[in-house]
mmCIF file of C-alpha atoms and ligand atoms in Angstrom:
data_model
loop_
_atom_site.group_PDB
_atom_site.id
_atom_site.type_symbol
_atom_site.label_atom_id
_atom_site.label_comp_id
_atom_site.label_asym_id
_atom_site.label_seq_id
_atom_site.Cartn_x
_atom_site.Cartn_y
_atom_site.Cartn_z
ATOM 1 C CA MET N 1 -5.208 0.681 -23.648
ATOM 2 C CA ASN N 2 -1.841 0.054 -25.262
ATOM 3 C CA PRO N 3 1.225 1.664 -23.608
ATOM 4 C CA GLU N 4 1.319 4.659 -25.974
ATOM 5 C CA GLU N 5 -2.401 5.342 -25.471
ATOM 6 C CA LEU N 6 -1.973 5.100 -21.705
ATOM 7 C CA LYS N 7 0.944 7.538 -21.840
ATOM 8 C CA SER N 8 -1.024 10.061 -23.941
ATOM 9 C CA SER N 9 -4.075 9.755 -21.723
ATOM 10 C CA VAL N 10 -1.991 10.322 -18.551
ATOM 11 C CA THR N 11 -0.284 13.397 -19.987
ATOM 12 C CA ALA N 12 -3.551 14.767 -21.428
ATOM 13 C CA ALA N 13 -5.495 14.290 -18.168
ATOM 14 C CA GLY N 14 -3.765 17.375 -16.757
ATOM 15 C CA LYS N 15 -3.750 16.456 -13.081
ATOM 16 C CA LEU N 16 -0.205 15.103 -13.163
ATOM 17 C CA PRO N 17 1.247 14.634 -9.680
ATOM 18 C CA GLU N 18 4.153 16.993 -9.101
ATOM 19 C CA HIS N 19 6.043 14.626 -6.821
ATOM 20 C CA VAL N 20 5.878 10.826 -6.848
ATOM 21 C CA ALA N 21 7.667 8.805 -4.164
ATOM 22 C CA ILE N 22 8.259 5.069 -4.457
ATOM 23 C CA ILE N 23 9.003 2.344 -1.923
ATOM 24 C CA MET N 24 10.781 -0.098 -4.220
ATOM 25 C CA ASP N 25 10.030 -3.391 -2.509
ATOM 26 C CA GLY N 26 10.260 -7.034 -3.527
ATOM 27 C CA ASN N 27 13.747 -7.467 -4.981
ATOM 28 C CA GLY N 28 14.494 -10.295 -2.552
ATOM 29 C CA ARG N 29 11.247 -12.135 -3.262
ATOM 30 C CA TRP N 30 11.727 -11.747 -7.006
ATOM 31 C CA ALA N 31 15.147 -13.406 -6.696
ATOM 32 C CA ARG N 32 13.942 -16.170 -4.357
ATOM 33 C CA LYS N 33 11.143 -17.108 -6.763
ATOM 34 C CA ARG N 34 13.828 -17.716 -9.382
ATOM 35 C CA GLY N 35 16.253 -19.523 -7.083
ATOM 36 C CA LEU N 36 18.694 -16.610 -7.352
ATOM 37 C CA LEU N 37 20.636 -14.655 -4.751
ATOM 38 C CA ARG N 38 19.004 -11.538 -3.297
ATOM 39 C CA THR N 39 21.690 -9.451 -4.966
ATOM 40 C CA ALA N 40 20.415 -10.629 -8.370
ATOM 41 C CA GLY N 41 17.073 -9.127 -7.330
ATOM 42 C CA HIS N 42 18.741 -5.789 -6.598
ATOM 43 C CA ARG N 43 20.503 -5.882 -9.965
ATOM 44 C CA ALA N 44 17.152 -6.463 -11.668
ATOM 45 C CA GLY N 45 15.754 -3.657 -9.507
ATOM 46 C CA VAL N 46 18.275 -1.228 -10.960
ATOM 47 C CA LYS N 47 16.944 -1.987 -14.454
ATOM 48 C CA THR N 48 13.479 -0.985 -13.247
ATOM 49 C CA VAL N 49 14.917 2.211 -11.722
ATOM 50 C CA LYS N 50 16.290 3.179 -15.150
ATOM 51 C CA LYS N 51 12.967 2.508 -16.894
ATOM 52 C CA ILE N 52 10.938 4.448 -14.340
ATOM 53 C CA VAL N 53 13.305 7.437 -14.299
ATOM 54 C CA ARG N 54 13.071 7.598 -18.085
ATOM 55 C CA ILE N 55 9.264 7.464 -18.238
ATOM 56 C CA ALA N 56 8.943 9.905 -15.311
ATOM 57 C CA GLY N 57 11.033 12.430 -17.237
ATOM 58 C CA ASP N 58 9.127 11.676 -20.450
ATOM 59 C CA ILE N 59 5.720 12.511 -19.019
ATOM 60 C CA GLY N 60 7.048 15.694 -17.417
ATOM 61 C CA LEU N 61 7.034 14.724 -13.747
ATOM 62 C CA LYS N 62 8.925 17.280 -11.644
ATOM 63 C CA TYR N 63 10.098 15.173 -8.667
ATOM 64 C CA LEU N 64 10.677 11.445 -8.218
ATOM 65 C CA THR N 65 11.870 10.175 -4.836
ATOM 66 C CA LEU N 66 13.077 6.572 -4.603
ATOM 67 C CA PHE N 67 13.494 4.820 -1.242
ATOM 68 C CA THR N 68 16.822 3.288 -2.159
ATOM 69 C CA PHE N 69 18.333 2.421 1.213
ATOM 70 C CA SER N 70 16.877 2.863 4.690
ATOM 71 C CA THR N 71 18.779 3.351 7.930
ATOM 72 C CA GLU N 72 17.433 -0.081 8.950
ATOM 73 C CA ASN N 73 18.895 -1.637 5.769
ATOM 74 C CA TRP N 74 22.406 -1.252 7.270
ATOM 75 C CA LYS N 75 21.467 -4.227 9.480
ATOM 76 C CA ARG N 76 21.119 -6.576 6.494
ATOM 77 C CA PRO N 77 23.881 -9.176 5.917
ATOM 78 C CA LYS N 78 27.205 -7.493 5.150
ATOM 79 C CA ASP N 79 27.406 -9.020 1.663
ATOM 80 C CA GLU N 80 23.999 -7.686 0.693
ATOM 81 C CA VAL N 81 24.793 -4.186 1.987
ATOM 82 C CA SER N 82 28.074 -4.179 0.045
ATOM 83 C CA ALA N 83 26.311 -5.365 -3.105
ATOM 84 C CA ILE N 84 23.703 -2.591 -2.891
ATOM 85 C CA MET N 85 26.426 0.018 -2.253
ATOM 86 C CA ARG N 86 28.394 -1.310 -5.220
ATOM 87 C CA LEU N 87 25.307 -1.115 -7.426
ATOM 88 C CA LEU N 88 24.710 2.433 -6.301
ATOM 89 C CA GLU N 89 28.241 3.434 -7.224
ATOM 90 C CA GLN N 90 28.273 1.582 -10.562
ATOM 91 C CA THR N 91 24.850 2.822 -11.593
ATOM 92 C CA THR N 92 25.569 6.422 -10.658
ATOM 93 C CA LYS N 93 28.810 6.360 -12.665
ATOM 94 C CA LYS N 94 27.312 4.527 -15.627
ATOM 95 C CA GLU N 95 24.136 6.564 -15.874
ATOM 96 C CA LEU N 96 25.634 10.019 -15.317
ATOM 97 C CA SER N 97 25.832 10.753 -19.035
ATOM 98 C CA GLU N 98 22.196 9.718 -19.525
ATOM 99 C CA LEU N 99 21.128 11.921 -16.596
ATOM 100 C CA LEU N 100 22.957 14.847 -18.191
ATOM 101 C CA GLU N 101 21.520 14.105 -21.632
ATOM 102 C CA ASN N 102 18.002 13.987 -20.255
ATOM 103 C CA ASN N 103 18.322 17.115 -18.107
ATOM 104 C CA VAL N 104 17.773 15.112 -14.870
ATOM 105 C CA ARG N 105 18.997 16.647 -11.640
ATOM 106 C CA LEU N 106 20.154 14.121 -9.042
ATOM 107 C CA ILE N 107 19.779 14.884 -5.333
ATOM 108 C CA ALA N 108 19.847 12.738 -2.181
ATOM 109 C CA THR N 109 17.924 12.726 1.075
ATOM 110 C CA GLY N 110 19.217 10.936 4.162
ATOM 111 C CA ASN N 111 22.361 10.630 6.210
ATOM 112 C CA ILE N 112 24.661 10.223 3.260
ATOM 113 C CA GLU N 113 27.674 10.899 5.490
ATOM 114 C CA ASN N 114 27.165 7.250 6.555
ATOM 115 C CA LEU N 115 27.838 5.917 3.046
ATOM 116 C CA PRO N 116 31.280 4.416 2.413
ATOM 117 C CA PRO N 117 33.569 7.341 1.390
ATOM 118 C CA LYS N 118 34.125 6.151 -2.189
ATOM 119 C CA LYS N 119 30.390 5.683 -2.861
ATOM 120 C CA ARG N 120 29.620 9.036 -1.286
ATOM 121 C CA GLU N 121 32.214 10.721 -3.472
ATOM 122 C CA VAL N 122 30.709 9.275 -6.673
ATOM 123 C CA LEU N 123 27.237 10.311 -5.579
ATOM 124 C CA LEU N 124 28.279 13.848 -4.601
ATOM 125 C CA ASP N 125 30.094 14.208 -7.908
ATOM 126 C CA ALA N 126 26.933 13.258 -9.868
ATOM 127 C CA ILE N 127 24.861 15.613 -7.698
ATOM 128 C CA GLU N 128 27.298 18.427 -8.422
ATOM 129 C CA ARG N 129 27.478 17.729 -12.156
ATOM 130 C CA THR N 130 23.703 17.622 -12.603
ATOM 131 C CA ARG N 131 23.118 20.649 -10.342
ATOM 132 C CA ASN N 132 22.028 22.986 -13.130
ATOM 133 C CA ASN N 133 19.683 20.553 -14.881
ATOM 134 C CA THR N 134 16.117 21.796 -15.036
ATOM 135 C CA GLY N 135 14.127 18.639 -15.867
ATOM 136 C CA LEU N 136 13.117 15.840 -13.525
ATOM 137 C CA VAL N 137 14.568 16.014 -9.997
ATOM 138 C CA LEU N 138 15.573 12.469 -9.060
ATOM 139 C CA ASN N 139 15.831 12.223 -5.289
ATOM 140 C CA LEU N 140 17.480 9.102 -3.871
ATOM 141 C CA ALA N 141 16.566 8.451 -0.234
ATOM 142 C CA LEU N 142 19.766 6.886 1.064
ATOM 143 C CA SER N 143 20.527 5.873 4.628
ATOM 144 C CA TYR N 144 17.184 7.503 5.304
ATOM 145 C CA SER N 145 14.864 7.249 8.304
ATOM 146 C CA GLY N 146 11.732 9.359 8.666
ATOM 147 C CA ARG N 147 11.855 9.318 12.473
ATOM 148 C CA ALA N 148 15.557 10.187 12.599
ATOM 149 C CA GLU N 149 14.890 13.074 10.214
ATOM 150 C CA ILE N 150 12.111 14.411 12.468
ATOM 151 C CA LEU N 151 14.253 14.055 15.618
ATOM 152 C CA GLN N 152 17.123 15.894 13.931
ATOM 153 C CA ALA N 153 14.733 18.678 12.907
ATOM 154 C CA ILE N 154 13.549 18.992 16.529
ATOM 155 C CA LYS N 155 17.150 19.188 17.760
ATOM 156 C CA ASN N 156 17.970 21.915 15.232
ATOM 157 C CA ILE N 157 14.809 23.845 16.082
ATOM 158 C CA THR N 158 15.712 23.642 19.790
ATOM 159 C CA THR N 159 19.184 25.035 19.064
ATOM 160 C CA ASP N 160 17.684 27.901 17.058
ATOM 161 C CA LEU N 161 15.160 28.608 19.824
ATOM 162 C CA SER N 162 17.972 28.764 22.411
ATOM 163 C CA SER N 163 19.968 31.186 20.303
ATOM 164 C CA LYS N 164 16.778 33.230 19.656
ATOM 165 C CA LYS N 165 17.152 32.775 15.899
ATOM 166 C CA ILE N 166 13.482 31.750 15.951
ATOM 167 C CA SER N 167 10.738 32.151 18.551
ATOM 168 C CA PRO N 168 8.117 29.543 19.591
ATOM 169 C CA ASP N 169 5.486 31.520 17.664
ATOM 170 C CA ASP N 170 7.421 30.943 14.438
ATOM 171 C CA ILE N 171 6.872 27.176 14.664
ATOM 172 C CA ASN N 172 4.324 26.045 12.104
ATOM 173 C CA ASP N 173 4.066 23.441 9.319
ATOM 174 C CA GLU N 174 6.129 25.482 6.923
ATOM 175 C CA LEU N 175 8.943 26.186 9.376
ATOM 176 C CA PHE N 176 9.074 22.554 10.494
ATOM 177 C CA SER N 177 9.241 21.353 6.866
ATOM 178 C CA SER N 178 12.169 23.677 6.269
ATOM 179 C CA TYR N 179 14.169 21.859 8.984
ATOM 180 C CA LEU N 180 13.682 18.486 7.286
ATOM 181 C CA GLN N 181 16.181 16.952 4.855
ATOM 182 C CA THR N 182 13.604 17.374 2.101
ATOM 183 C CA ASN N 183 13.626 21.162 2.520
ATOM 184 C CA GLY N 184 12.783 22.728 -0.845
ATOM 185 C CA LEU N 185 10.855 19.718 -2.196
ATOM 186 C CA PRO N 186 7.055 19.720 -2.311
ATOM 187 C CA ASP N 187 5.388 16.934 -0.298
ATOM 188 C CA PRO N 188 4.745 13.830 -2.420
ATOM 189 C CA ASP N 189 1.328 13.792 -4.094
ATOM 190 C CA LEU N 190 1.493 10.058 -4.697
ATOM 191 C CA LEU N 191 3.332 7.269 -2.874
ATOM 192 C CA ILE N 192 3.654 3.972 -4.729
ATOM 193 C CA ARG N 193 4.689 0.812 -2.902
ATOM 194 C CA THR N 194 5.429 -2.357 -4.819
ATOM 195 C CA SER N 195 5.097 -5.982 -3.686
ATOM 196 C CA GLY N 196 1.885 -5.659 -1.736
ATOM 197 C CA GLU N 197 3.037 -4.591 1.721
ATOM 198 C CA MET N 198 0.670 -2.067 3.363
ATOM 199 C CA ARG N 199 3.264 -0.103 5.329
ATOM 200 C CA ILE N 200 5.018 3.265 5.284
ATOM 201 C CA SER N 201 8.221 1.692 6.703
ATOM 202 C CA ASN N 202 9.648 4.884 8.221
ATOM 203 C CA PHE N 203 9.595 6.692 4.877
ATOM 204 C CA LEU N 204 8.782 10.440 4.630
ATOM 205 C CA LEU N 205 6.593 10.338 7.755
ATOM 206 C CA TRP N 206 5.929 14.068 7.996
ATOM 207 C CA GLN N 207 5.781 14.676 4.244
ATOM 208 C CA THR N 208 3.131 12.012 3.449
ATOM 209 C CA ALA N 209 0.414 13.487 5.719
ATOM 210 C CA TYR N 210 -1.927 13.982 2.723
ATOM 211 C CA THR N 211 -0.183 11.850 0.113
ATOM 212 C CA GLU N 212 -2.319 9.464 -1.941
ATOM 213 C CA LEU N 213 -1.208 5.862 -1.453
ATOM 214 C CA TYR N 214 -1.020 3.243 -4.189
ATOM 215 C CA VAL N 215 0.038 -0.318 -3.416
ATOM 216 C CA THR N 216 0.565 -2.908 -6.117
ATOM 217 C CA ASP N 217 1.377 -6.611 -5.735
ATOM 218 C CA VAL N 218 3.905 -6.369 -8.569
ATOM 219 C CA LEU N 219 7.471 -6.939 -7.308
ATOM 220 C CA TRP N 220 9.863 -4.050 -8.006
ATOM 221 C CA PRO N 221 11.967 -5.853 -10.679
ATOM 222 C CA ASP N 222 8.729 -6.626 -12.567
ATOM 223 C CA PHE N 223 7.306 -3.097 -12.212
ATOM 224 C CA SER N 224 6.940 -1.719 -15.737
ATOM 225 C CA GLU N 225 6.403 1.686 -17.322
ATOM 226 C CA ASP N 226 2.804 0.601 -17.784
ATOM 227 C CA ASP N 227 2.424 -0.181 -14.078
ATOM 228 C CA PHE N 228 3.818 3.264 -13.286
ATOM 229 C CA LEU N 229 1.406 4.978 -15.693
ATOM 230 C CA LYS N 230 -1.502 2.961 -14.248
ATOM 231 C CA ALA N 231 -0.626 4.235 -10.759
ATOM 232 C CA ILE N 232 -0.628 7.795 -12.051
ATOM 233 C CA ALA N 233 -3.925 7.282 -13.911
ATOM 234 C CA ASP N 234 -5.413 5.942 -10.653
ATOM 235 C CA TYR N 235 -4.177 9.059 -8.824
ATOM 236 C CA GLN N 236 -5.720 11.275 -11.510
ATOM 237 C CA ARG N 237 -9.147 9.750 -10.822
ATOM 238 C CA ARG N 238 -8.988 10.524 -7.106
ATOM 239 C CA ASP N 239 -10.626 13.395 -5.295
ATOM 240 C CA ARG N 240 -8.079 14.976 -2.925
ATOM 241 C CA ARG N 241 -9.803 16.804 -0.107
ATOM 242 C CA PHE N 242 -7.007 17.441 2.424
ATOM 243 C CA GLY N 243 -9.490 16.883 5.275
ATOM 244 C CA MET N 244 -12.064 19.224 3.716
ATOM 245 C CA VAL N 245 -15.275 18.585 1.758
ATOM 246 C CA SER N 246 -15.135 18.430 -2.032
ATOM 247 C CA PRO N 247 -16.623 21.546 -3.687
ATOM 248 C CA SER N 248 -19.431 19.531 -5.325
ATOM 249 C CA LYS N 249 -20.691 18.335 -1.911
ATOM 250 C CA LYS N 250 -20.641 21.692 -0.127
HETATM 251 C C1 FPP B 1 13.745 -3.699 -1.519
HETATM 252 O O1 FPP B 1 13.656 -5.056 -1.827
HETATM 253 C C2 FPP B 1 14.897 -3.050 -2.135
HETATM 254 C C3 FPP B 1 15.950 -2.468 -1.484
HETATM 255 C C4 FPP B 1 16.102 -2.431 -0.025
HETATM 256 C C5 FPP B 1 17.068 -1.873 -2.212
HETATM 257 C C6 FPP B 1 16.700 -1.099 -3.430
HETATM 258 C C7 FPP B 1 17.933 -0.925 -4.197
HETATM 259 C C8 FPP B 1 18.046 -0.990 -5.522
HETATM 260 C C9 FPP B 1 16.908 -1.160 -6.460
HETATM 261 C C10 FPP B 1 19.405 -0.916 -6.090
HETATM 262 C C11 FPP B 1 20.103 0.407 -6.048
HETATM 263 C C12 FPP B 1 19.341 1.520 -6.632
HETATM 264 C C13 FPP B 1 19.848 2.559 -7.336
HETATM 265 C C14 FPP B 1 19.009 3.769 -7.521
HETATM 266 C C15 FPP B 1 21.156 2.546 -7.956
HETATM 267 P P1 FPP B 1 13.845 -6.107 -0.670
HETATM 268 O O2 FPP B 1 15.252 -6.555 -0.677
HETATM 269 O O3 FPP B 1 13.386 -5.517 0.625
HETATM 270 O O4 FPP B 1 12.871 -7.230 -1.138
HETATM 271 P P2 FPP B 1 12.076 -8.286 -0.239
HETATM 272 O O5 FPP B 1 11.141 -7.496 0.620
HETATM 273 O O6 FPP B 1 11.369 -9.115 -1.253
HETATM 274 O O7 FPP B 1 13.085 -9.056 0.541
#
């Protein structure tokens, strides 16, 4: 199928995932293969981010979450961390008008208070300015850790139990989800990981309980619109049972 045919077939198939999350992996390897610095890989990765955000909006996806920077990533060499933070700032500034034009709402998940003040300011400004957009919700996971998020939720639940704001009987899936940083977002239907690694890497641990996984060997800077549509087409062929039996086999 050519790209246009693939796009029409994905949108016509009906079972579009509501929320796609992506572990964007392989920037470093992409750069090493070309004898370039890792930061060149991240720069190329930003180009892919732009392409994927555009196509996600085009096909009518509601939520796209990108694992942009993990809590563990702070331990990378100082130069690399600074380069990624710089890219985040530059890209957010540069792309704000396109986000507005395309009705994209930017949000962030993670401990963004840990971002350098200037970068945080630029991000919060873009979040504020796109607040009323009604198209694609682009969620950047930044300084994010799934375990830390769960621990923080438990701490907050404990505080609310002590003050009798909630009672132990109130604790269920829905209540727990509402204490997570992703409160208000549906769980991802599809999680894509590039560059072949078969790991969740501390990403959305609670939220991916029934998420369909799709791993491709393609490195993030090489990941194309076509690769994205192929992942969605693969998802559309799957039978999601959520631990139950499919109706046809009952
Ligand atoms: C993974 O590749 C990539 C990251 C840790 C950073 C992702 C960041 C960007 C694409 C740039 C900023 C994004 C936005 C939205 C402005 P890796 O370095 O782990 O690759 P490797 O596993 O091959 O070493």
